[in-house]
Amino acid sequence: GAVVSQHPSWVICKSGTSVKIECRSLDFQATTMFWYRQFPKQSLMLMATSNEGSKATYEQGVEKDKFLINHASLTLSTLTVTSAHPEDSSFYICSARDSSRGSGNTIYFGEGSWLTVV
Amino acid sequence: DQQVKQNSPSLSVQEGRISILNCDYTNSMFDYFLWYKKYPAEGPTFLISISSIKDKNEDGRFTVFLNKSAKHLSLHIVPSQPGDSAVYFCAASGSGTYKYIFGTGTRLKVLA
């Protein structure tokens, strides 16, 4: 079946540095990808909608300049956490919509990426 | 404002019995609903979906029921198996946006 891959699965970075998380759809093209973050014991919170070839659409309260999203190809979206701080430590998950014919527009999730900022 | 609510944070069920997970939503514009299963430190795995034109969808041991007038959906797992133990999220979207709003999850524990 369709697979969405995230990399890295775990990352530790120093406060003030930037870290990039990749989300790839491995066997389908995804014009739309979504980025979520999850705090412990809380729900997945939608951060932004990533559209191939255009600017991402951010949810209210999400800082565009802090969470840079790039969707340069139909199989890759990246989330860059800039000038990371300990409060950015979280579980980040991407999802991708399979919009091909017959797919039913199913949404597939990546495995998630744990970010720890020290 | 939590548009999608799962009021039971946890549920324990004996192996072989039925597990019923509930989800309520407030936005009448939602027209497509999903259930996901999530193990710790992993991404969610899609289980089953239902659109607002239906009131029931079945896939193997999993059945989702939708009551639009009550803005309520439920996931039935029967028979429950220990491998079903995980956190279950319901999610809703509307107007073809594919932007899903997730509930807070229910942790299901199936006891052997």
mmCIF file of C-alpha atoms in Angstrom:
data_model
loop_
_atom_site.group_PDB
_atom_site.id
_atom_site.type_symbol
_atom_site.label_atom_id
_atom_site.label_comp_id
_atom_site.label_asym_id
_atom_site.label_seq_id
_atom_site.Cartn_x
_atom_site.Cartn_y
_atom_site.Cartn_z
ATOM 1 C CA GLY A 1 0.000 0.000 0.000
ATOM 2 C CA ALA A 2 0.904 3.650 -0.079
ATOM 3 C CA VAL A 3 3.631 4.753 2.257
ATOM 4 C CA VAL A 4 4.588 8.128 3.597
ATOM 5 C CA SER A 5 8.054 8.376 5.034
ATOM 6 C CA GLN A 6 9.364 10.936 7.460
ATOM 7 C CA HIS A 7 13.000 11.675 8.182
ATOM 8 C CA PRO A 8 14.531 11.918 10.675
ATOM 9 C CA SER A 9 12.545 9.851 13.143
ATOM 10 C CA TRP A 10 14.420 11.383 16.065
ATOM 11 C CA VAL A 11 16.412 14.566 16.232
ATOM 12 C CA ILE A 12 18.036 16.473 19.046
ATOM 13 C CA CYS A 13 19.196 19.989 18.369
ATOM 14 C CA LYS A 14 20.602 22.859 20.344
ATOM 15 C CA SER A 15 18.472 25.841 21.205
ATOM 16 C CA GLY A 16 18.770 28.512 18.535
ATOM 17 C CA THR A 17 19.552 26.183 15.667
ATOM 18 C CA SER A 18 17.256 25.103 12.851
ATOM 19 C CA VAL A 19 16.163 21.602 12.006
ATOM 20 C CA LYS A 20 14.517 20.232 8.887
ATOM 21 C CA ILE A 21 12.042 17.359 8.763
ATOM 22 C CA GLU A 22 11.233 15.683 5.473
ATOM 23 C CA CYS A 23 7.998 14.060 4.437
ATOM 24 C CA ARG A 24 7.972 11.886 1.336
ATOM 25 C CA SER A 25 5.187 10.033 -0.396
ATOM 26 C CA LEU A 26 6.938 6.924 -1.657
ATOM 27 C CA ASP A 27 4.578 5.497 -4.233
ATOM 28 C CA PHE A 28 2.088 8.172 -5.061
ATOM 29 C CA GLN A 29 2.076 11.846 -5.900
ATOM 30 C CA ALA A 30 0.754 14.177 -3.262
ATOM 31 C CA THR A 31 -0.284 17.654 -4.301
ATOM 32 C CA THR A 32 -1.360 18.285 -0.743
ATOM 33 C CA MET A 33 0.438 17.387 2.451
ATOM 34 C CA PHE A 34 -0.369 18.342 6.009
ATOM 35 C CA TRP A 35 1.828 18.963 9.008
ATOM 36 C CA TYR A 36 0.691 18.208 12.549
ATOM 37 C CA ARG A 37 2.292 18.362 15.939
ATOM 38 C CA GLN A 38 1.335 16.435 19.001
ATOM 39 C CA PHE A 39 2.121 17.282 22.582
ATOM 40 C CA PRO A 40 2.136 14.472 25.131
ATOM 41 C CA LYS A 41 -1.332 13.128 25.863
ATOM 42 C CA GLN A 42 -2.923 15.603 23.500
ATOM 43 C CA SER A 43 -4.477 15.401 20.084
ATOM 44 C CA LEU A 44 -2.774 15.982 16.780
ATOM 45 C CA MET A 45 -2.935 19.678 16.030
ATOM 46 C CA LEU A 46 -2.947 20.742 12.403
ATOM 47 C CA MET A 47 -0.186 23.261 11.794
ATOM 48 C CA ALA A 48 -0.368 23.892 8.082
ATOM 49 C CA THR A 49 -1.448 22.635 4.705
ATOM 50 C CA SER A 50 1.378 22.244 2.238
ATOM 51 C CA ASN A 51 0.506 22.689 -1.425
ATOM 52 C CA GLU A 52 2.902 21.660 -4.147
ATOM 53 C CA GLY A 53 4.267 24.656 -5.976
ATOM 54 C CA SER A 54 2.628 27.264 -3.801
ATOM 55 C CA LYS A 55 2.823 28.744 -0.341
ATOM 56 C CA ALA A 56 1.659 26.755 2.610
ATOM 57 C CA THR A 57 -1.534 27.669 4.404
ATOM 58 C CA TYR A 58 -0.976 28.014 8.124
ATOM 59 C CA GLU A 59 -3.499 27.471 10.868
ATOM 60 C CA GLN A 60 -4.274 30.265 13.264
ATOM 61 C CA GLY A 61 -1.624 30.694 15.897
ATOM 62 C CA VAL A 62 1.142 28.956 13.960
ATOM 63 C CA GLU A 63 4.114 31.187 13.230
ATOM 64 C CA LYS A 64 4.922 31.137 9.535
ATOM 65 C CA ASP A 65 8.443 32.410 10.017
ATOM 66 C CA LYS A 66 9.210 29.845 12.639
ATOM 67 C CA PHE A 67 7.814 26.802 10.880
ATOM 68 C CA LEU A 68 8.920 27.058 7.272
ATOM 69 C CA ILE A 69 7.196 24.673 4.908
ATOM 70 C CA ASN A 70 8.370 23.891 1.418
ATOM 71 C CA HIS A 71 6.578 21.580 -1.012
ATOM 72 C CA ALA A 72 8.852 21.732 -4.019
ATOM 73 C CA SER A 73 7.858 18.446 -5.617
ATOM 74 C CA LEU A 74 4.869 16.145 -5.754
ATOM 75 C CA THR A 75 6.519 13.683 -3.412
ATOM 76 C CA LEU A 76 8.341 15.860 -0.897
ATOM 77 C CA SER A 77 7.367 18.426 1.685
ATOM 78 C CA THR A 78 9.750 19.782 4.300
ATOM 79 C CA LEU A 79 9.148 21.452 7.631
ATOM 80 C CA THR A 80 11.978 23.574 8.998
ATOM 81 C CA VAL A 81 11.809 24.637 12.615
ATOM 82 C CA THR A 82 13.896 27.790 12.727
ATOM 83 C CA SER A 83 15.665 29.091 15.796
ATOM 84 C CA ALA A 84 14.343 26.180 17.776
ATOM 85 C CA HIS A 85 13.564 26.537 21.452
ATOM 86 C CA PRO A 86 12.822 23.892 24.070
ATOM 87 C CA GLU A 87 9.090 24.607 23.793
ATOM 88 C CA ASP A 88 9.256 23.477 20.159
ATOM 89 C CA SER A 89 10.085 19.976 21.370
ATOM 90 C CA SER A 90 7.246 17.828 20.150
ATOM 91 C CA PHE A 91 6.174 14.974 17.913
ATOM 92 C CA TYR A 92 5.722 16.236 14.361
ATOM 93 C CA ILE A 93 3.683 14.196 11.902
ATOM 94 C CA CYS A 94 2.999 14.747 8.247
ATOM 95 C CA SER A 95 0.252 13.321 6.108
ATOM 96 C CA ALA A 96 -0.222 13.196 2.374
ATOM 97 C CA ARG A 97 -3.321 12.984 0.273
ATOM 98 C CA ASP A 98 -3.341 10.463 -2.522
ATOM 99 C CA SER A 99 -5.350 12.269 -5.155
ATOM 100 C CA SER A 100 -4.826 9.734 -7.928
ATOM 101 C CA ARG A 101 -7.857 8.203 -9.592
ATOM 102 C CA GLY A 102 -9.373 5.407 -7.591
ATOM 103 C CA SER A 103 -7.512 6.279 -4.420
ATOM 104 C CA GLY A 104 -10.545 7.702 -2.698
ATOM 105 C CA ASN A 105 -8.436 10.685 -1.657
ATOM 106 C CA THR A 106 -7.120 8.657 1.231
ATOM 107 C CA ILE A 107 -4.851 10.413 3.674
ATOM 108 C CA TYR A 108 -1.703 8.538 4.685
ATOM 109 C CA PHE A 109 0.418 9.482 7.662
ATOM 110 C CA GLY A 110 4.152 9.390 8.131
ATOM 111 C CA GLU A 111 5.764 7.684 11.083
ATOM 112 C CA GLY A 112 6.357 10.962 12.843
ATOM 113 C CA SER A 113 9.487 12.788 13.957
ATOM 114 C CA TRP A 114 10.461 13.413 17.558
ATOM 115 C CA LEU A 115 12.161 16.752 18.014
ATOM 116 C CA THR A 116 13.951 17.512 21.248
ATOM 117 C CA VAL A 117 15.503 20.942 21.655
ATOM 118 C CA VAL A 118 18.104 21.203 24.396
ATOM 119 C CA ASP B 1 -12.879 25.276 21.025
ATOM 120 C CA GLN B 2 -12.619 21.537 20.508
ATOM 121 C CA GLN B 3 -14.652 20.751 17.420
ATOM 122 C CA VAL B 4 -14.077 17.029 17.671
ATOM 123 C CA LYS B 5 -14.362 15.427 21.069
ATOM 124 C CA GLN B 6 -13.630 12.006 22.412
ATOM 125 C CA ASN B 7 -14.908 12.158 25.939
ATOM 126 C CA SER B 8 -13.523 8.834 27.103
ATOM 127 C CA PRO B 9 -9.765 9.057 27.506
ATOM 128 C CA SER B 10 -9.465 5.331 28.084
ATOM 129 C CA LEU B 11 -11.372 2.085 27.703
ATOM 130 C CA SER B 12 -10.633 -1.463 28.802
ATOM 131 C CA VAL B 13 -12.303 -4.427 27.158
ATOM 132 C CA GLN B 14 -11.918 -8.152 27.509
ATOM 133 C CA GLU B 15 -10.535 -10.049 24.543
ATOM 134 C CA GLY B 16 -13.303 -11.308 22.279
ATOM 135 C CA ARG B 17 -15.821 -8.716 23.425
ATOM 136 C CA ILE B 18 -16.949 -5.614 21.573
ATOM 137 C CA SER B 19 -15.080 -2.326 21.906
ATOM 138 C CA ILE B 20 -17.115 0.816 21.307
ATOM 139 C CA LEU B 21 -15.290 4.093 20.906
ATOM 140 C CA ASN B 22 -17.274 7.287 20.693
ATOM 141 C CA CYS B 23 -16.693 10.640 19.062
ATOM 142 C CA ASP B 24 -18.773 13.821 19.002
ATOM 143 C CA TYR B 25 -18.390 16.844 16.785
ATOM 144 C CA THR B 26 -19.842 20.320 16.781
ATOM 145 C CA ASN B 27 -19.297 21.595 13.243
ATOM 146 C CA SER B 28 -22.247 20.741 11.005
ATOM 147 C CA MET B 29 -20.055 21.398 7.951
ATOM 148 C CA PHE B 30 -18.038 18.254 8.590
ATOM 149 C CA ASP B 31 -18.928 15.690 5.988
ATOM 150 C CA TYR B 32 -16.149 13.130 6.088
ATOM 151 C CA PHE B 33 -14.881 11.238 9.078
ATOM 152 C CA LEU B 34 -11.956 8.971 9.753
ATOM 153 C CA TRP B 35 -10.770 6.710 12.515
ATOM 154 C CA TYR B 36 -7.060 6.245 13.106
ATOM 155 C CA LYS B 37 -5.138 3.950 15.366
ATOM 156 C CA LYS B 38 -1.871 5.063 16.884
ATOM 157 C CA TYR B 39 0.847 3.224 18.743
ATOM 158 C CA PRO B 40 3.286 5.201 20.916
ATOM 159 C CA ALA B 41 5.969 7.080 18.966
ATOM 160 C CA GLU B 42 4.465 6.055 15.633
ATOM 161 C CA GLY B 43 2.333 7.840 13.101
ATOM 162 C CA PRO B 44 -1.407 7.145 12.965
ATOM 163 C CA THR B 45 -2.632 4.255 10.857
ATOM 164 C CA PHE B 46 -5.840 4.670 8.914
ATOM 165 C CA LEU B 47 -8.611 2.295 9.972
ATOM 166 C CA ILE B 48 -11.896 3.212 8.406
ATOM 167 C CA SER B 49 -13.784 6.179 7.035
ATOM 168 C CA ILE B 50 -17.351 7.276 6.505
ATOM 169 C CA SER B 51 -18.899 10.078 4.536
ATOM 170 C CA SER B 52 -21.949 11.973 5.650
ATOM 171 C CA ILE B 53 -24.117 10.346 2.990
ATOM 172 C CA LYS B 54 -23.872 7.076 4.863
ATOM 173 C CA ASP B 55 -24.719 6.061 8.385
ATOM 174 C CA LYS B 56 -22.655 2.897 8.536
ATOM 175 C CA ASN B 57 -19.479 1.544 7.038
ATOM 176 C CA GLU B 58 -18.021 -1.849 7.766
ATOM 177 C CA ASP B 59 -14.569 -3.284 7.151
ATOM 178 C CA GLY B 60 -13.825 -6.628 8.716
ATOM 179 C CA ARG B 61 -13.910 -6.333 12.469
ATOM 180 C CA PHE B 62 -14.323 -2.561 12.306
ATOM 181 C CA THR B 63 -17.634 -0.775 11.836
ATOM 182 C CA VAL B 64 -18.192 2.952 12.007
ATOM 183 C CA PHE B 65 -21.623 4.387 12.679
ATOM 184 C CA LEU B 66 -22.574 7.984 11.978
ATOM 185 C CA ASN B 67 -25.537 9.773 13.517
ATOM 186 C CA LYS B 68 -25.647 13.138 11.791
ATOM 187 C CA SER B 69 -28.541 14.531 13.771
ATOM 188 C CA ALA B 70 -26.674 13.864 17.003
ATOM 189 C CA LYS B 71 -23.306 14.782 15.478
ATOM 190 C CA HIS B 72 -21.958 11.553 16.824
ATOM 191 C CA LEU B 73 -19.944 8.711 15.430
ATOM 192 C CA SER B 74 -18.734 5.525 16.947
ATOM 193 C CA LEU B 75 -16.252 2.811 16.101
ATOM 194 C CA HIS B 76 -17.124 -0.783 16.939
ATOM 195 C CA ILE B 77 -14.432 -3.416 17.052
ATOM 196 C CA VAL B 78 -15.650 -6.968 17.324
ATOM 197 C CA PRO B 79 -14.194 -9.246 18.404
ATOM 198 C CA SER B 80 -11.556 -7.209 20.189
ATOM 199 C CA GLN B 81 -8.023 -8.552 20.166
ATOM 200 C CA PRO B 82 -4.993 -7.680 22.332
ATOM 201 C CA GLY B 83 -3.283 -6.262 19.238
ATOM 202 C CA ASP B 84 -6.037 -3.674 19.044
ATOM 203 C CA SER B 85 -4.646 -2.011 22.150
ATOM 204 C CA ALA B 86 -3.657 1.478 21.034
ATOM 205 C CA VAL B 87 -4.890 5.051 21.018
ATOM 206 C CA TYR B 88 -7.772 5.655 18.634
ATOM 207 C CA PHE B 89 -8.416 9.060 17.119
ATOM 208 C CA CYS B 90 -11.447 10.187 15.218
ATOM 209 C CA ALA B 91 -10.977 12.988 12.719
ATOM 210 C CA ALA B 92 -13.362 15.102 10.711
ATOM 211 C CA SER B 93 -13.131 17.330 7.684
ATOM 212 C CA GLY B 94 -15.560 19.359 5.660
ATOM 213 C CA SER B 95 -16.227 20.915 2.289
ATOM 214 C CA GLY B 96 -13.589 18.887 0.484
ATOM 215 C CA THR B 97 -10.734 20.585 2.300
ATOM 216 C CA TYR B 98 -9.059 17.377 3.490
ATOM 217 C CA LYS B 99 -8.008 19.373 6.551
ATOM 218 C CA TYR B 100 -8.733 16.990 9.347
ATOM 219 C CA ILE B 101 -9.518 18.045 12.874
ATOM 220 C CA PHE B 102 -8.631 15.353 15.358
ATOM 221 C CA GLY B 103 -10.243 14.347 18.599
ATOM 222 C CA THR B 104 -8.134 13.918 21.710
ATOM 223 C CA GLY B 105 -8.013 10.163 21.414
ATOM 224 C CA THR B 106 -9.197 7.187 23.428
ATOM 225 C CA ARG B 107 -6.698 4.692 24.746
ATOM 226 C CA LEU B 108 -8.085 1.187 24.240
ATOM 227 C CA LYS B 109 -6.700 -1.680 26.235
ATOM 228 C CA VAL B 110 -7.825 -5.160 25.279
ATOM 229 C CA LEU B 111 -7.215 -7.597 28.082
ATOM 230 C CA ALA B 112 -6.222 -11.158 27.246
#
